[in-house]
GROMACS .gro file of C-alpha atoms in nm:
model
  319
    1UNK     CA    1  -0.616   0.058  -2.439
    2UNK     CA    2  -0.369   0.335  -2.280
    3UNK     CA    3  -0.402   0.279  -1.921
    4UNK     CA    4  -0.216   0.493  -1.644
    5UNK     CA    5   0.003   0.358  -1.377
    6UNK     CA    6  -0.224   0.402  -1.093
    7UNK     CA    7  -0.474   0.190  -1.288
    8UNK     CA    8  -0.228  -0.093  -1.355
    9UNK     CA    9  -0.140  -0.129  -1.052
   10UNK     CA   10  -0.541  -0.174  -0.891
   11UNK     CA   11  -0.566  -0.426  -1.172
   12UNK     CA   12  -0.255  -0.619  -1.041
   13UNK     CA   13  -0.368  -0.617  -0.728
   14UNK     CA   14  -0.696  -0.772  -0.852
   15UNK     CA   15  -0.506  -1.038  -1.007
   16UNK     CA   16  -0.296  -1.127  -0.687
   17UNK     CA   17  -0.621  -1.212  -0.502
   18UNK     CA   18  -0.704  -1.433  -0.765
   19UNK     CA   19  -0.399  -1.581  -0.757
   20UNK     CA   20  -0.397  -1.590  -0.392
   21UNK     CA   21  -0.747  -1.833  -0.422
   22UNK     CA   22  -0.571  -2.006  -0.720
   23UNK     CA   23  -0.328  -2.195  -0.417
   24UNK     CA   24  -0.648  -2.340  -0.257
   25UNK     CA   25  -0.808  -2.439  -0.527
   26UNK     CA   26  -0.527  -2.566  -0.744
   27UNK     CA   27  -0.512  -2.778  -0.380
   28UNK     CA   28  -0.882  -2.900  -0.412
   29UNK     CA   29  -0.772  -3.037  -0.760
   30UNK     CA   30  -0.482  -3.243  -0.681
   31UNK     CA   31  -0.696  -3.345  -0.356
   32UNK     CA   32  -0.915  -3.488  -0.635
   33UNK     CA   33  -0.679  -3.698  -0.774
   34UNK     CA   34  -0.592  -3.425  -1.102
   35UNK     CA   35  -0.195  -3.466  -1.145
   36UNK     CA   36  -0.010  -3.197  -1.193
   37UNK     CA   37   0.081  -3.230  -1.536
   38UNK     CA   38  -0.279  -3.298  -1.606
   39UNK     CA   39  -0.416  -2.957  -1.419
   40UNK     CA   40  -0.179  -2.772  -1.618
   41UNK     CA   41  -0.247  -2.918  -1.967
   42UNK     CA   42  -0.605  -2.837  -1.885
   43UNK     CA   43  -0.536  -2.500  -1.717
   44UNK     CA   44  -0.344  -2.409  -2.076
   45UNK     CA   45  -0.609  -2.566  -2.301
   46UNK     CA   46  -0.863  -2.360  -2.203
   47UNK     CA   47  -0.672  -2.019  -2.151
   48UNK     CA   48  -0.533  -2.106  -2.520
   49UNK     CA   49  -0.896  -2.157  -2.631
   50UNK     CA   50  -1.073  -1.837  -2.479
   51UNK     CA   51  -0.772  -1.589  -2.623
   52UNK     CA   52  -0.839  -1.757  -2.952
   53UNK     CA   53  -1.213  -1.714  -2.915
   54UNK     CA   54  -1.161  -1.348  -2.799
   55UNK     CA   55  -0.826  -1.251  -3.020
   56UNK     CA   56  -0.800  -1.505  -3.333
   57UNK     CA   57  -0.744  -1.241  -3.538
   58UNK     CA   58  -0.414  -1.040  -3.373
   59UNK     CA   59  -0.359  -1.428  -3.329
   60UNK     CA   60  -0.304  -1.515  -3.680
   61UNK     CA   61  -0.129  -1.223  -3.770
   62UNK     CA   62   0.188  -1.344  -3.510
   63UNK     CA   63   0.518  -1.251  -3.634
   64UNK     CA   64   0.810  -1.485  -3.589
   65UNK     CA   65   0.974  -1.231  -3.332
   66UNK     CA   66   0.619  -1.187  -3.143
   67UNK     CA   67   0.687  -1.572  -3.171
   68UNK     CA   68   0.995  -1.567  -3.037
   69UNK     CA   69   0.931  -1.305  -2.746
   70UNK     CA   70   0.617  -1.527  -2.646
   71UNK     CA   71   0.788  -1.888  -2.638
   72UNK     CA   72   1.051  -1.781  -2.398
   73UNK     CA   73   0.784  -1.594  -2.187
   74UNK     CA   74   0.565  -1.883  -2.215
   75UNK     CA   75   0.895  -2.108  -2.093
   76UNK     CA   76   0.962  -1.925  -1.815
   77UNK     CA   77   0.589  -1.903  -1.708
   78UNK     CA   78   0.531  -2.316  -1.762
   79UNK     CA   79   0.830  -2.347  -1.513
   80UNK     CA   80   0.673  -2.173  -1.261
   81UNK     CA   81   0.303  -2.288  -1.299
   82UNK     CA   82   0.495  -2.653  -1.281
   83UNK     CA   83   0.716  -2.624  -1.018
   84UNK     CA   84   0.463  -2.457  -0.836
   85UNK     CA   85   0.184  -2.702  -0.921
   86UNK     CA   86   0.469  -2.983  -0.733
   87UNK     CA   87   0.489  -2.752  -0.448
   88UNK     CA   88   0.164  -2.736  -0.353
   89UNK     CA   89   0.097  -3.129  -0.339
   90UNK     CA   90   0.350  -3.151  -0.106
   91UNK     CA   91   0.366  -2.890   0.146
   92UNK     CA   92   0.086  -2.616   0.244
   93UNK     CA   93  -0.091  -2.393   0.055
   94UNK     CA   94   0.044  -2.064   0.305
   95UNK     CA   95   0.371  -2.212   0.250
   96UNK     CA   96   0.361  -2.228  -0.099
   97UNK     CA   97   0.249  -1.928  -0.136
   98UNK     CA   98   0.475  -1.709   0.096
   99UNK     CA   99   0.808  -1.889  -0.067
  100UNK     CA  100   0.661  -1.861  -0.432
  101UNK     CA  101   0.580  -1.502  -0.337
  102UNK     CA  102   0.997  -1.473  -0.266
  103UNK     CA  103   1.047  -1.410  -0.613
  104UNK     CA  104   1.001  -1.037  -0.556
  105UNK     CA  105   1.327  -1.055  -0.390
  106UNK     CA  106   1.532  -1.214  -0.694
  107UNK     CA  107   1.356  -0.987  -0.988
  108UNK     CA  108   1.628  -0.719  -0.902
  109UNK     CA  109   1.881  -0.947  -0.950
  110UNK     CA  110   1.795  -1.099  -1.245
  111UNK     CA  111   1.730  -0.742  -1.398
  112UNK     CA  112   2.038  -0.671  -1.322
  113UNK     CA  113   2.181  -0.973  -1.458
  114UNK     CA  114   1.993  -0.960  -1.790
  115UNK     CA  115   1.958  -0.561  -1.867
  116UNK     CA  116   2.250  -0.428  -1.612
  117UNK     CA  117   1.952  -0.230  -1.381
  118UNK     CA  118   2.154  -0.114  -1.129
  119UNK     CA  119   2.142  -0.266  -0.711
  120UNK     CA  120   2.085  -0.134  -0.423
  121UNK     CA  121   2.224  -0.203  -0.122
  122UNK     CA  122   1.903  -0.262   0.079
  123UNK     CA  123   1.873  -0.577  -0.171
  124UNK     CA  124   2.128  -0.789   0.006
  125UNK     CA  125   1.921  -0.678   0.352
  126UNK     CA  126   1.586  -0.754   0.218
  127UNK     CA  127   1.729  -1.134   0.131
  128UNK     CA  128   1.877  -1.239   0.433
  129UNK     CA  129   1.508  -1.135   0.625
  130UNK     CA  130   1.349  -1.327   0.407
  131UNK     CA  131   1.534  -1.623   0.452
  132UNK     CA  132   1.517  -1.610   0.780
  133UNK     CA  133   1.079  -1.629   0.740
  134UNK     CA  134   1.167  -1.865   0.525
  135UNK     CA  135   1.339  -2.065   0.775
  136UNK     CA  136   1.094  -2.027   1.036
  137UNK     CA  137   0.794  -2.047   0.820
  138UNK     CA  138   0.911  -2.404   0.681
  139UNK     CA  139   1.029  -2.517   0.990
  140UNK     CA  140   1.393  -2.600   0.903
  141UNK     CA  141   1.484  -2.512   1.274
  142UNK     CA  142   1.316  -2.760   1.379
  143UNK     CA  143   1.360  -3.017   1.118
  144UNK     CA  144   1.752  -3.071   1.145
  145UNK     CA  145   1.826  -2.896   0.828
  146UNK     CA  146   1.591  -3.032   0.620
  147UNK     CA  147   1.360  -2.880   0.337
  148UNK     CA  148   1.017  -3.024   0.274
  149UNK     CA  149   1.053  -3.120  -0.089
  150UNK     CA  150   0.706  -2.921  -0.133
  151UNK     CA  151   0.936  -2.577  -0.006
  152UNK     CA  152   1.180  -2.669  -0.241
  153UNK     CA  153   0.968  -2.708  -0.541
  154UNK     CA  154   0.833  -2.368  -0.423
  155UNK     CA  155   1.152  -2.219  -0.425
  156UNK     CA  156   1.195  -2.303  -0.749
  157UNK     CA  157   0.863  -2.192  -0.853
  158UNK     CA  158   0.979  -1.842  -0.724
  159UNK     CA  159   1.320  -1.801  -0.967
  160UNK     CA  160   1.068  -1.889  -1.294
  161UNK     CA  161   0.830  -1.630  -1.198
  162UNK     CA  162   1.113  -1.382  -1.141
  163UNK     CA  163   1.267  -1.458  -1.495
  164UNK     CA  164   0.931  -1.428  -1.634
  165UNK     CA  165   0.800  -1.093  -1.430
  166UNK     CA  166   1.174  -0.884  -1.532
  167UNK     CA  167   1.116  -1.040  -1.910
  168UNK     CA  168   0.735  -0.917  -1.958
  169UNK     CA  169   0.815  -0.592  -1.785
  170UNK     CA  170   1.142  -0.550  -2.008
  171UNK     CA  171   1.150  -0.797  -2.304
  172UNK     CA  172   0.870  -0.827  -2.432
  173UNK     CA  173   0.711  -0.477  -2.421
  174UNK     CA  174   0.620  -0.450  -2.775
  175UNK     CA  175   0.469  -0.755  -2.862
  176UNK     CA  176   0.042  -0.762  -2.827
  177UNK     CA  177  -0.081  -0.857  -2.505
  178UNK     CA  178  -0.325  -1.121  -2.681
  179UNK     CA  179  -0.028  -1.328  -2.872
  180UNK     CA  180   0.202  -1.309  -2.554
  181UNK     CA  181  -0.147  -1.430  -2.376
  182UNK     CA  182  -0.203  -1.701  -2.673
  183UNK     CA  183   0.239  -1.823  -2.622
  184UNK     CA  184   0.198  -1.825  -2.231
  185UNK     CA  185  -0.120  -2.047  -2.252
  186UNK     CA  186   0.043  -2.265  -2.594
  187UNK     CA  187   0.327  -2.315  -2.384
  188UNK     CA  188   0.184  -2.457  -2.062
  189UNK     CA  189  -0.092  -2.645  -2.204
  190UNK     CA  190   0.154  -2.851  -2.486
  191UNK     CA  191   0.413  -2.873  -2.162
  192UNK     CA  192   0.147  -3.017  -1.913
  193UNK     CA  193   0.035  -3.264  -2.151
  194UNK     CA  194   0.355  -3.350  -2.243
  195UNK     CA  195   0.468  -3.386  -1.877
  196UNK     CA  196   0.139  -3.573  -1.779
  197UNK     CA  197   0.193  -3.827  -2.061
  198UNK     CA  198   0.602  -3.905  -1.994
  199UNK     CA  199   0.614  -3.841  -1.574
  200UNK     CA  200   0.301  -3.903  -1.426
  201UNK     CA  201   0.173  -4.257  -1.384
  202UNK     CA  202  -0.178  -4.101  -1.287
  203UNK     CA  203  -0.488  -4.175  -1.508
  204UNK     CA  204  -0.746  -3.918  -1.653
  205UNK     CA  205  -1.020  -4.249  -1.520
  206UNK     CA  206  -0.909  -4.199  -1.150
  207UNK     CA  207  -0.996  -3.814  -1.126
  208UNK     CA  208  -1.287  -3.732  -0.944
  209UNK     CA  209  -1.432  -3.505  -1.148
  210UNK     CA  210  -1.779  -3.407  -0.935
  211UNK     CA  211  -1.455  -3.218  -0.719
  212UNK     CA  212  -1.208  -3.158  -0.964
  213UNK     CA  213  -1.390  -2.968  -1.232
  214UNK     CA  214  -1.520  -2.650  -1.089
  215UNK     CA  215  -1.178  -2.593  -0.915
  216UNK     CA  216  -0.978  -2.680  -1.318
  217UNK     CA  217  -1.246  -2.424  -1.503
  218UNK     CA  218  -1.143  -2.183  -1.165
  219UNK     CA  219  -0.803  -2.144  -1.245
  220UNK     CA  220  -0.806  -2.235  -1.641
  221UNK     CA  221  -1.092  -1.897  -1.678
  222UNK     CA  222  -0.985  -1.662  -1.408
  223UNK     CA  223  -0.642  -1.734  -1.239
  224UNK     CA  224  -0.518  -1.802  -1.610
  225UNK     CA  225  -0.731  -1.620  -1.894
  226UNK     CA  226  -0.795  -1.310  -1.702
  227UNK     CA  227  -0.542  -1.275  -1.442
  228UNK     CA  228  -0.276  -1.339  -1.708
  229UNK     CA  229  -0.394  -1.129  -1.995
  230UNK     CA  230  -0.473  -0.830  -1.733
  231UNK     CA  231  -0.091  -0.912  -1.580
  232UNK     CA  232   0.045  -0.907  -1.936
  233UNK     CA  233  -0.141  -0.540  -2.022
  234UNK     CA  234  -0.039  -0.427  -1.682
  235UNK     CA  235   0.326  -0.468  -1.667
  236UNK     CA  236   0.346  -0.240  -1.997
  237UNK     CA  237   0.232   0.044  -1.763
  238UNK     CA  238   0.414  -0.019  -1.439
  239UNK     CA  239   0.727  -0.109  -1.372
  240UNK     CA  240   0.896  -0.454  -1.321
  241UNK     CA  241   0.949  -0.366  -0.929
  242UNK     CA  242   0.631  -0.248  -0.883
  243UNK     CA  243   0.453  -0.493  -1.003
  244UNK     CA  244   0.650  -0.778  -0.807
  245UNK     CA  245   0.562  -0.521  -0.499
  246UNK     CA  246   0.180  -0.585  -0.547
  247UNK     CA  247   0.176  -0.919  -0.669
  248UNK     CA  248   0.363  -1.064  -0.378
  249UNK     CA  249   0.052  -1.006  -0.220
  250UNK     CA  250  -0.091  -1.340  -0.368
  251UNK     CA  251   0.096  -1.512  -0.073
  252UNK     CA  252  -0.111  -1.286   0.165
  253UNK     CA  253  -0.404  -1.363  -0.025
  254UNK     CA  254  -0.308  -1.720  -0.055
  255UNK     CA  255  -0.259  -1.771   0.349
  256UNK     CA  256  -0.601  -1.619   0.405
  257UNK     CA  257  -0.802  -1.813   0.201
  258UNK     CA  258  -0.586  -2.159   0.303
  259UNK     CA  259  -0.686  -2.057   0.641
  260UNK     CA  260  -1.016  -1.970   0.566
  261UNK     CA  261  -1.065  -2.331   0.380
  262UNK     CA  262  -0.935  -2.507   0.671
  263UNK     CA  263  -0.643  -2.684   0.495
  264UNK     CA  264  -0.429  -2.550   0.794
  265UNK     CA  265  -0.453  -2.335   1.137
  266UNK     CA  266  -0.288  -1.995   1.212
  267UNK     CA  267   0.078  -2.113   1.372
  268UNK     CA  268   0.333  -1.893   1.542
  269UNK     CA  269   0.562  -2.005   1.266
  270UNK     CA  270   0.311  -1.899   0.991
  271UNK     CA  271   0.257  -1.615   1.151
  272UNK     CA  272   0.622  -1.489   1.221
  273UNK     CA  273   0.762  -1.624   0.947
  274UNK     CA  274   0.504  -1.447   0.670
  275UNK     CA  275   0.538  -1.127   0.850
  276UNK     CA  276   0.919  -1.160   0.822
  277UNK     CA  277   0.885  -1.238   0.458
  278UNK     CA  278   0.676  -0.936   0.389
  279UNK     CA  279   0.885  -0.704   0.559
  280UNK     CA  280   1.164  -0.836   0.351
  281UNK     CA  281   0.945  -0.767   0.013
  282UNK     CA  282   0.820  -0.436   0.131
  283UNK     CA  283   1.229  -0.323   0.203
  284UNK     CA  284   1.326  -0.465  -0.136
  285UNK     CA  285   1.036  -0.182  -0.290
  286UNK     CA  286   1.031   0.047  -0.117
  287UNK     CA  287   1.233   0.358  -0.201
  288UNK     CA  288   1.190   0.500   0.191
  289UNK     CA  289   1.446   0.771   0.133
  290UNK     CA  290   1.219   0.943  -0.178
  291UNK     CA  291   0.959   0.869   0.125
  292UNK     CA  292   1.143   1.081   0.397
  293UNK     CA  293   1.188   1.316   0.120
  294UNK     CA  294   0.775   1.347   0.100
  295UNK     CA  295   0.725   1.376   0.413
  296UNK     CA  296   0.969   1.630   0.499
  297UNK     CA  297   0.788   1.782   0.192
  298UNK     CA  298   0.478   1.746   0.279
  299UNK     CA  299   0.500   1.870   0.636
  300UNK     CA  300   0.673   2.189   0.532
  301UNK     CA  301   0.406   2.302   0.288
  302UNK     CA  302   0.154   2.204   0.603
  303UNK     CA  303   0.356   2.491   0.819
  304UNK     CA  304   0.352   2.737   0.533
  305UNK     CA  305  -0.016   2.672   0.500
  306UNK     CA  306  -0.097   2.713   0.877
  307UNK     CA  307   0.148   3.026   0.913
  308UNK     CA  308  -0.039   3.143   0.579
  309UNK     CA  309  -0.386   3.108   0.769
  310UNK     CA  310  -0.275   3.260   1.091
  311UNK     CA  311  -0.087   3.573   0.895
  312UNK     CA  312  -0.486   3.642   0.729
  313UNK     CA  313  -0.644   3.614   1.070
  314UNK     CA  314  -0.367   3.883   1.272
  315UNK     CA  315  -0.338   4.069   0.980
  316UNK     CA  316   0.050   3.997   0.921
  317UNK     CA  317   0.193   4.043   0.586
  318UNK     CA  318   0.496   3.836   0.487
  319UNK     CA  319   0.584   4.066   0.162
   0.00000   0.00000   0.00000
């Protein structure tokens, strides 16, 4: 399916607000006693199952390079979903999500590091604003230097999804969107389970599934199956920067609905620091000199439109 840019881009933005619920309800899970190595073996299992169901037969035709380009998207995707998945259980779901969102600010450094895209300037502006929301969204001003470990994770979550965002946009362009779907979903599901089985000490007995269930089928179907296969389509149609621009947005998305859930109030340092952190993203892609440029544009063709219209009503003739 050919889509255009414009499209792509609406569909991203779809896919941030599902990711922005996926923070809340990824919470409700762990609230009922789902580890995170177990959410994520389940959250794979079932996205690996439906793109079978729905693609078995692009599936089964997987090359050893389509292979290849999936595993180390599917890599860098687990890290995030895991270091993510340990964020969340210890800190806020706003927080979380504004500091996961942060990757938007590293994906032009790692493009440059891995396909020599060239940086701007603005870039090393952009960072220091948003680690200065950082600092007052976490509270390390008022914590004596410290970093809730919950932040940290976060942090961490954020460099993963950067890798993975400049890879899908760049690396693995020619590969199907169904087997990259299949290796991102392979990937997380064999590394949850394998992670729930050697570091957790939780039980599959002490879940509570009557709360856990409908939350795990929530982000296994739509935060994973369709978010990721849309996300995956997508980026072959947009760029790598544009796409980080619209799905930071899931930390917007993600505050609203934590707020919305009650798992925290609106704070002054929620507030000021998020803002801070979205200015920071919107700098980093925004090109606002090819916007001066359109508005210069634009209002010049508005004069030469209005002196058109007043030349037919006086009679004037510019020839």
């Amino acid at each position: 399916m050919k889509l255009t840019k414009s499209t792509a881009n609406v569909l991203l933005l779809f896919i941030s607000m599902l990711w922005g619920s996926g923070f809340v309800v990824t919470k409700i899970a762990l609230d009922a006693n789902a580890s995170v190595g177990f959410i994520n073996f389940f959250r794979g299992f079932l996205f690996a199952l439906l793109v079978l169901i729905f693609f078995n037969t692009k599936i089964f035709k997987m090359t050893f390079k389509d292979f290849k380009i999936g595993l180390i998207a599917g890599l860098l995707n687990f890290g995030g979903f895991l270091t993510q998945t340990i964020g969340v259980k210890y800190t806020t779901p706003s927080n979380n999500a504004f500091i996961s969102a942060t990757y938007v600010v590293l994906i032009p450094f790692i493009a440059w590091a891995l396909y020599r895209k060239p940086l701007r300037a603005k870039s090393f502006i952009s960072i220091s604003l948003c680690m200065l929301g950082m600092g007052i969204l976490t509270g390390i001003w008022n914590k004596a230097f410290t970093v809730n470990i919950g932040d940290f994770y976060s942090l961490v979550c954020a460099v993963f999804y950067a890798g993975s965002i400049v890879y899908l946009g760049y690396g693995a362009r020619q590969t199907d969107v169904s087997i990259v779907a299949f290796m991102l979903a392979a990937v997380q599901g064999a590394g949850g389970l394998i992670f729930f089985l050697f570091a957790e000490t939780e039980r599959i007995a002490d879940i509570d599934w009557s709360a856990a269930l409908i939350p795990l089928l929530y982000v296994g179907i739509l935060c994973s199956f369709v978010a990721q296969t849309i996300q995956i389509a997508a980026q072959k149609h947009t760029s790598a920067t544009s796409a980080g621009l619209i799905m930071m947005l899931e930390g917007v998305f993600g505050s609203v609905f934590s707020i919305a859930f009650g798992f925290e109030r609106l704070t002054d340092d929620l507030f000021y620091g998020g803002l801070l952190i979205m200015v920071s993203l919107l700098m980093m892609e925004l090109d606002f000199q090819q916007l001066l440029v359109k508005m210069v544009k634009r209002r010049r063709l508005d004069r030469d439109a209005e002196a058109r219209e007043l030349d037919y009503f006086t009679g004037t003739s510019r020839e």
